[in-house]
Coordinates of C-alpha atoms in Angstrom, one line a residue:
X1 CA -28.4 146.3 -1.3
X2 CA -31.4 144.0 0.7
X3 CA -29.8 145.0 4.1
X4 CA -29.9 148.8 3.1
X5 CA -33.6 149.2 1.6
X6 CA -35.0 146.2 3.9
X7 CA -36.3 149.4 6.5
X8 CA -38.1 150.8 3.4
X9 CA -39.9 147.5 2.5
X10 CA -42.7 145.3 3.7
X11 CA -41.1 141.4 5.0
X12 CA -42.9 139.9 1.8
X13 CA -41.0 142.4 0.3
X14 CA -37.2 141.9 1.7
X15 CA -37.7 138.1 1.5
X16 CA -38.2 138.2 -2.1
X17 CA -35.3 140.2 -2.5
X18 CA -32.8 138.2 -0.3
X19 CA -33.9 135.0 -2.4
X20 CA -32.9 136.6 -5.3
X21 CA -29.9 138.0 -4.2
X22 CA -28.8 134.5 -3.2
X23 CA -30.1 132.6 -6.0
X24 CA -32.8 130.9 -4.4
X25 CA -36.1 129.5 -5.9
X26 CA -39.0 132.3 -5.4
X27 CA -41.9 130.3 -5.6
X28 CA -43.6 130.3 -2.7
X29 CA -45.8 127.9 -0.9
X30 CA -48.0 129.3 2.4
X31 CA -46.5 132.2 1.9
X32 CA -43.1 130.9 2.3
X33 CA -39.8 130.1 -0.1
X34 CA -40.9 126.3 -1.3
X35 CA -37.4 125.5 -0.1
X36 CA -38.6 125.6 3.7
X37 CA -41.1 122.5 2.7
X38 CA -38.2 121.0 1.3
X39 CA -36.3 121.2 4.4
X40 CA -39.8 120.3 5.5
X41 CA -40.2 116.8 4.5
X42 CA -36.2 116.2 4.9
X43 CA -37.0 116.8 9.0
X44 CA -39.9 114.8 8.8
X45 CA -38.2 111.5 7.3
X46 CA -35.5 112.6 9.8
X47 CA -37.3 112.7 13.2
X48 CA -39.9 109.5 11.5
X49 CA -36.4 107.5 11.8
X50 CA -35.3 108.9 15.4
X51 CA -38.7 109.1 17.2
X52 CA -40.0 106.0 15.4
X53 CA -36.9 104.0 17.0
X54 CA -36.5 105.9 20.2
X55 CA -39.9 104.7 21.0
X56 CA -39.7 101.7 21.0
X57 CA -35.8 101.6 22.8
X58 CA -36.6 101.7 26.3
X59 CA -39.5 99.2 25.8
X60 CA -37.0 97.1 23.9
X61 CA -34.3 96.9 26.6
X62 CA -36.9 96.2 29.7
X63 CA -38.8 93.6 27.8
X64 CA -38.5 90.0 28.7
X65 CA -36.1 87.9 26.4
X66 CA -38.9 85.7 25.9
X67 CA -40.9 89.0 24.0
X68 CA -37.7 89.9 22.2
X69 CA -36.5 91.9 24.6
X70 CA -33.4 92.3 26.6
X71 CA -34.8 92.2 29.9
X72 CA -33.2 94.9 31.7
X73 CA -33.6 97.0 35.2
X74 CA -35.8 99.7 34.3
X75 CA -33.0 102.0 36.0
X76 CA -30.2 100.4 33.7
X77 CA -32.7 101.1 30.1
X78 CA -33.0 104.5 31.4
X79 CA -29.1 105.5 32.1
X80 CA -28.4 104.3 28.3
X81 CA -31.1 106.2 26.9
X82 CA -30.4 108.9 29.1
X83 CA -26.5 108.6 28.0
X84 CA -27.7 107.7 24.2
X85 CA -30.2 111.3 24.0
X86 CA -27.6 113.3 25.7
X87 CA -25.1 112.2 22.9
X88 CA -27.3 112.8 20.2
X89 CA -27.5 116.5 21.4
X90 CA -24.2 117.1 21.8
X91 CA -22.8 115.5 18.8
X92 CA -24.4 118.8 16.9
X93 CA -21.5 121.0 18.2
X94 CA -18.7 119.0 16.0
X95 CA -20.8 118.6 13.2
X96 CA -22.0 122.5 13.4
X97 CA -18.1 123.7 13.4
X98 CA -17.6 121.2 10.0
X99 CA -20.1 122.5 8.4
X100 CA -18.7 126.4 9.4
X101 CA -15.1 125.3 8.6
X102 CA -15.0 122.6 6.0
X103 CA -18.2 121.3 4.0
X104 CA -21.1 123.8 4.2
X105 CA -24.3 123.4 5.4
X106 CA -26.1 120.8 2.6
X107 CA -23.0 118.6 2.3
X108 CA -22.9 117.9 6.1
X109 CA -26.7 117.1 5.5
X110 CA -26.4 114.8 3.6
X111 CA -23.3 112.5 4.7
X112 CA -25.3 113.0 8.2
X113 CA -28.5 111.4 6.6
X114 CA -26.4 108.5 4.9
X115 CA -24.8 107.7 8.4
X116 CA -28.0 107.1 10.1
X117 CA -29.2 105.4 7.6
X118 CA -26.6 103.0 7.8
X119 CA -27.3 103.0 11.8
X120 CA -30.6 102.2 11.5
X121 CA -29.6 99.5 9.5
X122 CA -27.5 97.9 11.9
X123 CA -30.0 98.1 14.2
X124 CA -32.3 96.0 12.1
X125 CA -29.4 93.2 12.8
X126 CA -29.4 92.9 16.3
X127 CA -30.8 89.4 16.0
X128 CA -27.8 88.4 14.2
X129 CA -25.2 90.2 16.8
X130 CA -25.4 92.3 19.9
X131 CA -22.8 94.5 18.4
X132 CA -25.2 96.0 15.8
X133 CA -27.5 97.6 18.2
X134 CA -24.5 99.7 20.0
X135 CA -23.0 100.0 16.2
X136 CA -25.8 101.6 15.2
X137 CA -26.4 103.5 18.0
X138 CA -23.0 105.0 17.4
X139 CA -24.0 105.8 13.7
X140 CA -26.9 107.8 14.5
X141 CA -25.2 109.8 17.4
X142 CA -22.5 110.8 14.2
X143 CA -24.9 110.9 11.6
X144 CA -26.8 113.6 14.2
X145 CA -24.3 115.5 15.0
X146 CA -23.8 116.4 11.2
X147 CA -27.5 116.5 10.0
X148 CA -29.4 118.3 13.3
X149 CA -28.1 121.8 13.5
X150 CA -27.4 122.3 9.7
X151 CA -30.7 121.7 8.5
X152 CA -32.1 123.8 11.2
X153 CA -29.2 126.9 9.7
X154 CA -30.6 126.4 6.6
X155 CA -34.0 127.4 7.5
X156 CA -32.8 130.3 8.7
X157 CA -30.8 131.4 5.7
X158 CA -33.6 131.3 4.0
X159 CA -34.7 134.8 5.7
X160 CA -33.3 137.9 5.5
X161 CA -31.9 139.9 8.8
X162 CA -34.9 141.5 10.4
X163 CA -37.5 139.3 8.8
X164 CA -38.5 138.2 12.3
X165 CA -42.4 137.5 12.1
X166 CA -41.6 135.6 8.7
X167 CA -38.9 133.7 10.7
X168 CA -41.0 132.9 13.8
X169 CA -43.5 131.4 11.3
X170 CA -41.4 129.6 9.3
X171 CA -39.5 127.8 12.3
X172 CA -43.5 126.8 13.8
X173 CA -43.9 125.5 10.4
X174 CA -40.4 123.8 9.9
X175 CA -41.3 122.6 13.3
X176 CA -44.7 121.0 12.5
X177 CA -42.2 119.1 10.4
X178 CA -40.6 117.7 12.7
X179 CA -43.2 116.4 15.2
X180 CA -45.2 115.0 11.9
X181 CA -42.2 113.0 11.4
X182 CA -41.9 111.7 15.1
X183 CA -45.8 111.7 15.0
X184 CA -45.5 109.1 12.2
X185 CA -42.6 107.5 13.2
X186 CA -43.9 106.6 17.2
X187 CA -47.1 105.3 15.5
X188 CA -45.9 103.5 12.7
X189 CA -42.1 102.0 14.0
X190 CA -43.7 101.5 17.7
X191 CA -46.8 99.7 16.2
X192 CA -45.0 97.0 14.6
X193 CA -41.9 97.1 16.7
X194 CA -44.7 96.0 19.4
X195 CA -46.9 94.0 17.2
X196 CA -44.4 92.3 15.1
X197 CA -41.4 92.7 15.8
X198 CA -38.6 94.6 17.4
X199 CA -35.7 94.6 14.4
X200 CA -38.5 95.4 11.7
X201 CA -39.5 98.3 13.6
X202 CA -35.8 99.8 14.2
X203 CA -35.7 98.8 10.2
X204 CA -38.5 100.5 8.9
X205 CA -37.3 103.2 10.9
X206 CA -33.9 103.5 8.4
X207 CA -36.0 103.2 5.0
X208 CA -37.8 106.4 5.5
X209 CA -34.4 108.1 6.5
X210 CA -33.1 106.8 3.2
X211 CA -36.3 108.4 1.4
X212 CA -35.6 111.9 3.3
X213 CA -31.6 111.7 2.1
X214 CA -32.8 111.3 -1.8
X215 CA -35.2 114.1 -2.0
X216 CA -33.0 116.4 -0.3
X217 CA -29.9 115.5 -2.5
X218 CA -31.8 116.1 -5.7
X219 CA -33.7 119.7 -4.3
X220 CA -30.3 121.0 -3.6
X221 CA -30.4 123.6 -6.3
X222 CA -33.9 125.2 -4.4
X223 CA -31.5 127.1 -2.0
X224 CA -29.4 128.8 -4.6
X225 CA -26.0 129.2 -3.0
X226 CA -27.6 129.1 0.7
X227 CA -25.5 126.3 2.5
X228 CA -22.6 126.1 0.0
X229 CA -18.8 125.6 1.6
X230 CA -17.3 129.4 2.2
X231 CA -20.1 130.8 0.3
X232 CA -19.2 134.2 -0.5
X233 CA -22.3 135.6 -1.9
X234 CA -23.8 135.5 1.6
X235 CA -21.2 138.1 3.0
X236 CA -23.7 140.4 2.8
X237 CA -25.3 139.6 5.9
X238 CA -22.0 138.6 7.4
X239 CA -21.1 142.2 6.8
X240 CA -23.5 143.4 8.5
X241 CA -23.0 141.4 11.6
X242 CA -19.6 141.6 11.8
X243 CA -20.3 145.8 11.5
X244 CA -22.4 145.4 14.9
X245 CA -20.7 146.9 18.3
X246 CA -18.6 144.5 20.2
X247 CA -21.0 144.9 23.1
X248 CA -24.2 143.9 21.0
X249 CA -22.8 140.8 19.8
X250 CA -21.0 139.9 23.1
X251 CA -24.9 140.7 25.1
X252 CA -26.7 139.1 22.1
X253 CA -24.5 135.9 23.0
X254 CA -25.3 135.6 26.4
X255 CA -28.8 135.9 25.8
X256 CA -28.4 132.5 23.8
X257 CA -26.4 131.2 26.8
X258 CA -29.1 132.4 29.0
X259 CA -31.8 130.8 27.5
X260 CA -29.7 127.6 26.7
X261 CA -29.4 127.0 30.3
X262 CA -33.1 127.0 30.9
X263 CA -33.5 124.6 28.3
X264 CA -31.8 122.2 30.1
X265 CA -34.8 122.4 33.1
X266 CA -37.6 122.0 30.0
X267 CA -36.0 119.3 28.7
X268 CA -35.3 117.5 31.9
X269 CA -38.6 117.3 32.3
X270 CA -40.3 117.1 29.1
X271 CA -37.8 114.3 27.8
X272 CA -39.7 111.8 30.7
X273 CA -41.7 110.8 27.5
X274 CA -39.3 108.7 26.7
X275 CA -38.5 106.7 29.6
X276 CA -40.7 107.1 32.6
X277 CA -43.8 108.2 31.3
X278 CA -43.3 105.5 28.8
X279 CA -43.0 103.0 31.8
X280 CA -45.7 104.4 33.1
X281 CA -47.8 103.6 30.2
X282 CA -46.5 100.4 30.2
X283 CA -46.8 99.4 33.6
X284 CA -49.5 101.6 35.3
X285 CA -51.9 102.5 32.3
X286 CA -54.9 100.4 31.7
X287 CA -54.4 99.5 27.8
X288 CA -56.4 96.2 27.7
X289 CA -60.1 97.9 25.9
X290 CA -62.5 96.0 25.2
X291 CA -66.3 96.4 24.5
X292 CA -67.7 99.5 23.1
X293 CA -64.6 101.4 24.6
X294 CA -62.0 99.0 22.7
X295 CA -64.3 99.6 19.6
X296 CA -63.8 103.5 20.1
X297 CA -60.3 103.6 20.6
X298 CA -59.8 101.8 16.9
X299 CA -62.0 104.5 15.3
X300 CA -59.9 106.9 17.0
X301 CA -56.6 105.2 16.2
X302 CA -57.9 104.6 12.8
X303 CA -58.6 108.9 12.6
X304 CA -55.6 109.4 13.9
X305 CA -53.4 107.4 11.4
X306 CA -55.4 108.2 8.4
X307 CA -56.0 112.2 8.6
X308 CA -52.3 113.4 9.8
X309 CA -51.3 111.6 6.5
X310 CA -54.1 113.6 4.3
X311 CA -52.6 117.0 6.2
X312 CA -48.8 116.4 4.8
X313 CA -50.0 114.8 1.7
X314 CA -51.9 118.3 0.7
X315 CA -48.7 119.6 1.8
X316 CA -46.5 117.6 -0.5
X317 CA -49.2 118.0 -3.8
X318 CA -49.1 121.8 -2.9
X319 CA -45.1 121.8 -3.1
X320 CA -45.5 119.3 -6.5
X321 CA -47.5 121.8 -8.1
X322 CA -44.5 124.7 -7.5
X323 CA -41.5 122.3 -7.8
X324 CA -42.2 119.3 -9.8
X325 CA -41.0 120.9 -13.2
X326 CA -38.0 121.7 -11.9
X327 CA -37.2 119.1 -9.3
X328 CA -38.7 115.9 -10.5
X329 CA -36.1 114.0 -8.8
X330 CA -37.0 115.5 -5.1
X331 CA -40.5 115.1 -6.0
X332 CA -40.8 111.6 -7.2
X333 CA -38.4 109.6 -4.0
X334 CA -41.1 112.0 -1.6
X335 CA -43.8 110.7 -3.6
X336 CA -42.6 107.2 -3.7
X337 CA -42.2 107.2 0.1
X338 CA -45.8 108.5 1.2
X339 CA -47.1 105.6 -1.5
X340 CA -45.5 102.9 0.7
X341 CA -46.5 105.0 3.9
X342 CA -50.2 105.0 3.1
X343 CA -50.1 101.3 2.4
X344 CA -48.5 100.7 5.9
X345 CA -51.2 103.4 6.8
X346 CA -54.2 100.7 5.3
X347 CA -52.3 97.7 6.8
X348 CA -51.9 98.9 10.2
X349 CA -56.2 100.2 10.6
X350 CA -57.6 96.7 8.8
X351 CA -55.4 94.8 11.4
X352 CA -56.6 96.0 14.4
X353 CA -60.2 95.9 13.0
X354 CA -59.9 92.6 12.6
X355 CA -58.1 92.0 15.9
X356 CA -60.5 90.3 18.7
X357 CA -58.8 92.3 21.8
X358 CA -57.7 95.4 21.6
X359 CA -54.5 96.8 23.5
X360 CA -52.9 99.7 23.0
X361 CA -49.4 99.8 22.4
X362 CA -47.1 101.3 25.2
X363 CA -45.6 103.3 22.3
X364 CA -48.6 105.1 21.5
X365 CA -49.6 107.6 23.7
X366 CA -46.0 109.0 22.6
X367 CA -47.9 110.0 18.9
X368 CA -50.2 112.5 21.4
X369 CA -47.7 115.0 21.3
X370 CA -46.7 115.1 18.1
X371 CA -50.6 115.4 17.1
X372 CA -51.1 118.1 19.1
X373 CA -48.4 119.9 17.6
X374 CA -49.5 119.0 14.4
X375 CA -52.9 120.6 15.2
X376 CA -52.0 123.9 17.0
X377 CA -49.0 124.8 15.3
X378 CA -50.4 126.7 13.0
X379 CA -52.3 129.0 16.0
X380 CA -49.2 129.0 17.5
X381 CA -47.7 130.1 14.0
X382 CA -50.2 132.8 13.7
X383 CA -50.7 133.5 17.1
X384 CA -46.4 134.7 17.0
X385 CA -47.3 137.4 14.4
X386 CA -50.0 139.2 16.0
X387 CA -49.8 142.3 18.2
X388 CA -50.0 139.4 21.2
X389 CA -45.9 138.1 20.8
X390 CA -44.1 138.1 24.0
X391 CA -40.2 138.4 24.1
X392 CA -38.4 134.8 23.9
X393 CA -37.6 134.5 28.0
X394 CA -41.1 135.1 28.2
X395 CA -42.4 132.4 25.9
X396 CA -39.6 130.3 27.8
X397 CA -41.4 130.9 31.3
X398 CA -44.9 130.7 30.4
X399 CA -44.1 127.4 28.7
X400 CA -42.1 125.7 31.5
X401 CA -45.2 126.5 33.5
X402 CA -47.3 124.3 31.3
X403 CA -45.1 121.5 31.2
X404 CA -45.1 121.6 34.9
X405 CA -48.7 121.6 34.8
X406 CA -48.8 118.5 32.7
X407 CA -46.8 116.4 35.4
X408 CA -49.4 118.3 38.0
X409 CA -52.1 116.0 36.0
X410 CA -50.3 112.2 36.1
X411 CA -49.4 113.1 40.2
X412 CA -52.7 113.6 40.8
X413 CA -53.7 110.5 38.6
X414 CA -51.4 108.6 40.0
X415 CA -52.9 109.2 43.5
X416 CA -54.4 105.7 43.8
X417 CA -51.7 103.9 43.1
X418 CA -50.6 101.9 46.0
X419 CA -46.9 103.2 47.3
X420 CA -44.3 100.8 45.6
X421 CA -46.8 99.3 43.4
X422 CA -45.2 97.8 40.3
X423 CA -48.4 97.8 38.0
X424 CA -51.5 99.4 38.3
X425 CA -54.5 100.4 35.8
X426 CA -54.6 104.0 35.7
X427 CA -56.9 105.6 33.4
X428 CA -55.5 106.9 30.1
X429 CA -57.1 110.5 30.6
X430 CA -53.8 111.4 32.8
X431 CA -51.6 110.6 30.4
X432 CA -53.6 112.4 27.3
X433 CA -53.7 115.2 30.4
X434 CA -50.2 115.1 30.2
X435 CA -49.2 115.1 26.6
X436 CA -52.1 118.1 25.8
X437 CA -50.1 120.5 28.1
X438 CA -46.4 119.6 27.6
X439 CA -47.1 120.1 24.2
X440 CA -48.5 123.9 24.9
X441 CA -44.8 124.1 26.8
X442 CA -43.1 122.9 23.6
X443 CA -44.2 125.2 21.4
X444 CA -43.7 128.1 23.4
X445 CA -39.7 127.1 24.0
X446 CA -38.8 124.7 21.3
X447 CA -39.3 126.5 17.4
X448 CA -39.3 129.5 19.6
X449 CA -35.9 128.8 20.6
X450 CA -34.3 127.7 17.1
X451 CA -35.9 131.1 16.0
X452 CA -33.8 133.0 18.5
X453 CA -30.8 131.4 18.1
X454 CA -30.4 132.1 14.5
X455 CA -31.7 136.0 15.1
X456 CA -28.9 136.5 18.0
X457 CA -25.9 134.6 17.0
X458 CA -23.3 136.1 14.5
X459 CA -23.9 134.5 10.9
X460 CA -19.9 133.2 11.1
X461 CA -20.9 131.0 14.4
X462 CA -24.7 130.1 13.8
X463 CA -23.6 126.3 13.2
X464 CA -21.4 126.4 16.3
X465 CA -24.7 128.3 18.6
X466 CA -27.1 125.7 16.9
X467 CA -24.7 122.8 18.3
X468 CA -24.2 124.5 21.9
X469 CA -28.0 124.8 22.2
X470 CA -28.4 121.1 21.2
X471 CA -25.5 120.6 24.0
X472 CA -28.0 122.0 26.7
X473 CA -30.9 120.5 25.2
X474 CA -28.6 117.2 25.3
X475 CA -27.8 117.8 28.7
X476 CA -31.3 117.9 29.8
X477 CA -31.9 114.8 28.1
X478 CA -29.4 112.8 30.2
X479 CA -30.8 114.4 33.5
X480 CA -34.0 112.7 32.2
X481 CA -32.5 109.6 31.7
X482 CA -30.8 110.0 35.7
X483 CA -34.2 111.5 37.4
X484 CA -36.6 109.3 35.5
X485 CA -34.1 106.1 36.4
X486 CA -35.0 107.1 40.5
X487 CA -38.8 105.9 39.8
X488 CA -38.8 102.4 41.5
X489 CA -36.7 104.1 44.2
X490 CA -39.1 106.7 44.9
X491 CA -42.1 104.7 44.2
X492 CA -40.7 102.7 46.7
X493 CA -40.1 105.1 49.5
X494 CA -42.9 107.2 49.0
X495 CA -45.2 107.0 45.6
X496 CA -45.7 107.6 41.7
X497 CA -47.4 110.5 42.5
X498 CA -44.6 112.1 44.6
X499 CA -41.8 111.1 41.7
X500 CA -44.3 113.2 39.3
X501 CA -44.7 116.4 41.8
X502 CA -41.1 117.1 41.7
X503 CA -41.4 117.2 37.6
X504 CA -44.1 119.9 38.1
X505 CA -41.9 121.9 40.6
X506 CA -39.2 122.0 38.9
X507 CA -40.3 123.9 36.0
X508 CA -42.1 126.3 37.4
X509 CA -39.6 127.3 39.8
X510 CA -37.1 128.1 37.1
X511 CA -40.5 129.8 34.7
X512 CA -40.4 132.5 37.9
X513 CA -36.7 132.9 38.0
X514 CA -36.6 133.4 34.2
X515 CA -40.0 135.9 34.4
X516 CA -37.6 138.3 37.1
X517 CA -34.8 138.2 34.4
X518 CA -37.1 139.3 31.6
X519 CA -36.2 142.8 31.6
X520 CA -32.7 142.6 31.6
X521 CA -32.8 140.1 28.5
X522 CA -35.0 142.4 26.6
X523 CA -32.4 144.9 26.9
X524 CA -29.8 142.4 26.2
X525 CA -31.2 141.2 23.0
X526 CA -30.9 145.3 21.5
X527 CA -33.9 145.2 19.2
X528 CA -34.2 141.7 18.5
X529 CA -37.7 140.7 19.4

């Protein structure tokens, strides 16, 4: 048995033989099961839909009618998107606990990738009807809530039990995923949700999660009978678990519980992105370039769209040349999708070359932190499987102390601006600032977290654990939503700068508390580094 002889063999070793043993495609791509990039470019079309229209909602609701908009209170845009993340996160724990008890891991991917689809889609129509925008808004909370934490479950089947370098990689990988997908997404949805207009951005948004929903259906067979409905061939590893001491799986638990509580703090703070850092780029950011620097910022834009594309096209020809033979039909709808992405690619760079002024969109300094994901992921992936790999509460603290650090940048950029200002031109450095260290912070909690959770949790309740992690993550997100809705009443009283230094306190405060309870979660975890 793998479980038995996995002590006596290398990890390249015991993941070749667990991917046998469960019938999954050996080819390998990086090192890794090709079925990780397939789960890979799922994500990616995935978090392109959410990101690309979650950037551009708060924008949307506090724009004037005459732009489009909705003209709301900046406080009332932020309690629905505070209310519209937090459900998002939360709808996870249902759909985990269907997946466990009724359809399996891929089936629940799917329908959950149809449902948003159809969500974006209504979206698209709120022209026509008001209606649409909260229909869809209800879509993509249920089409979530299926999709999010059995994808993520998936990954993690992919591994053996003790494979844990391999599985820290392949979660930094899976999340590079991800954040090319939001990267993508904010630059591409926000750009002409700004620029053209605000339906056609929360449309384009649902095409690409239409393309992600194809390839996955028709790669299914990659993963063998990982993810299959009361799979049996798997109770291998549930043996094993279910073998454990009480005590072990009881500690292991509260570990997750432990650590899912200080998610909520990161998140709190790191989800500002979305509402007031993304006022503050609207309102307090000096966007209008012209002259040599407006000239620079389009080469830079133009860099920035065209060589994150080249980086996940390599990755797609390298998982053609493994899978194509086999999986045409996966193959060809990812194919067809980056065809029709490079020409939006080529339409977005010639416009704004041929543009006289040049503004940035509000929605762009979102892409920052999913490009500098993108480019130190893979040090990060690396970095995990050297001698230097700190336990989990560890990685937690250090990076709630960089995301802290990040909001110590915009207070003190923020300095000049006059107490209860309502614009101001602050230079973009701060925000850039901003992005380049809460990005750090994310990569020491976020893969780092998905990792743990599906090394700690028993294999019968992974679904359920992924869903009450998303819960706490969820919850963090609506505490965003209510602190980052107090910004005109503390700008008011006091300043921007102040509203910002209590998004750097906060996190570091609970990095020490979680540094002091180190130890004791070492021992908790019994062997699971």
């Amino acid at each position: 048995m793998a479980i038995e002889t996995s002590s006596s063999l290398n990890q390249d070793q015991a993941l070749d033989l667990h991917l046998e043993k469960n019938g999954v495609a050996t080819q390998k791509l990086l090192s890794h099961p090709i079925g990780l990039f397939v789960l890979f470019f799922t994500e990616m079309w995935e978090r392109f839909s959410y990101y690309g229209m979650r950037a551009l909602l708060t924008l949307f609701l506090i724009s004037e009618i005459k732009d489009g908009g909705w003209n709301w209170t900046r406080p009332e845009a932020l309690e629905l998107y505070g209310w519209y993340t937090f459900a998002v996160f939360c709808s996870p724990i249902i759909g985990g606990y269907i997946a466990d008890k009724l359809t399996g891991y891929r089936k629940a991917v799917i329908l959950g990738a149809l449902v948003m689809t159809l969500g974006h889609a209504a979206m698209a129509m709120e022209g026509v009807n008001k209606d649409f925008f909260y229909l869809g808004l209800l879509l993509l909370i249920i089409g979530n809530g299926l999709f999010k934490p059995n994808i993520v479950s998936i990954v993690g089947k992919l591994y053996p039990t003790g494979n844990d370098q391999k599985k820290d990689a392949a979660y930094t990988i899976f999340y590079m995923g991800i954040n090319s997908g939001a990267f993508l997404g904010i630059l591409m949805c926000g750009y002409v949700g700004e620029k053209i207009g605000w339906h056609w951005g929360f449309g384009l948004a649902g095409i690409f999660m239409f393309f992600g929903m194809l390839q996955f259906y028709f790669g299914q067979k990659i993963f063998g009978v990982i993810g299959n409905a009361n799979d049996k061939k798997e109770s291998i590893v549930k043996e094993q678990e279910e073998a454990l001491p009480p005590k072990v799986v009881t500690q292991r638990m509260m570990v997750i519980g432990v650590l899912s509580i200080f998610t909520i703090f990161f998140w709190l703070v790191f989800e500002q992105a979305g509402g007031s850092m993304t006022i503050f780029a609207k309102d307090y950011t000096q966007r209008i370039l012209s002259g040599q620097s407006g000239t620079i910022f389009k080469w830079v834009d133009a860099i920035l769209t065209i060589f994150p594309l080249i980086a996940v096209s390599a990755v797609l020809i390298g998982l053609a040349s493994k899978a194509a033979k086999k999986y045409p039909a996966t193959i060809f709808f990812t194919a067809l999708s980056f065809i029709i992405l490079w020409g939006l690619a080529i339409w977005k760079v010639e416009k704004e070359f041929s543009a006289v002024t040049t503004e940035v969109p509000a929605s762009w300094f979102g892409i920052l932190n999913s490009f500098f994901i993108v480019a130190l992921a893979p040090f990060f992936s690396k970095l995990w499987e050297t001698k230097f790999n700190p336990t989990g509460p560890v990685k937690f603290a250090i990076g709630l102390i960089f995301v802290g650090l990040g909001f110590a940048g915009l207070a003190y950029g923020g300095m000049a601006i006059p107490k209860g200002a309502a614009v101001a031109q602050v230079s973009m450095f701060w925000l850039i600032f901003a992005y380049f260290f809460h990005t750090i912070g994310e990569l020491c909690v976020s893969p780092v977290g998905l990792s743990y959770v599906s090394k700690l949790a028993p294999a019968k309740f992974i679904g359920l654990m992924f869903g009450v992690w998303y819960f706490c993550t969820g919850l963090g997100n609506k505490l965003a939503g209510v602190t980052g809705g107090l910004i005109d009443k503390i700008n008011a009283e006091y300043s921007i700068s102040t509203f910002f230094l209590i998004f750097t306190f906060i996190p570091i405060i609970a990095a020490l508390i979680l540094l002091v309870m180190s130890p004791l979660l070492r021992k908790w975890m019994h062997g699971v580094h």
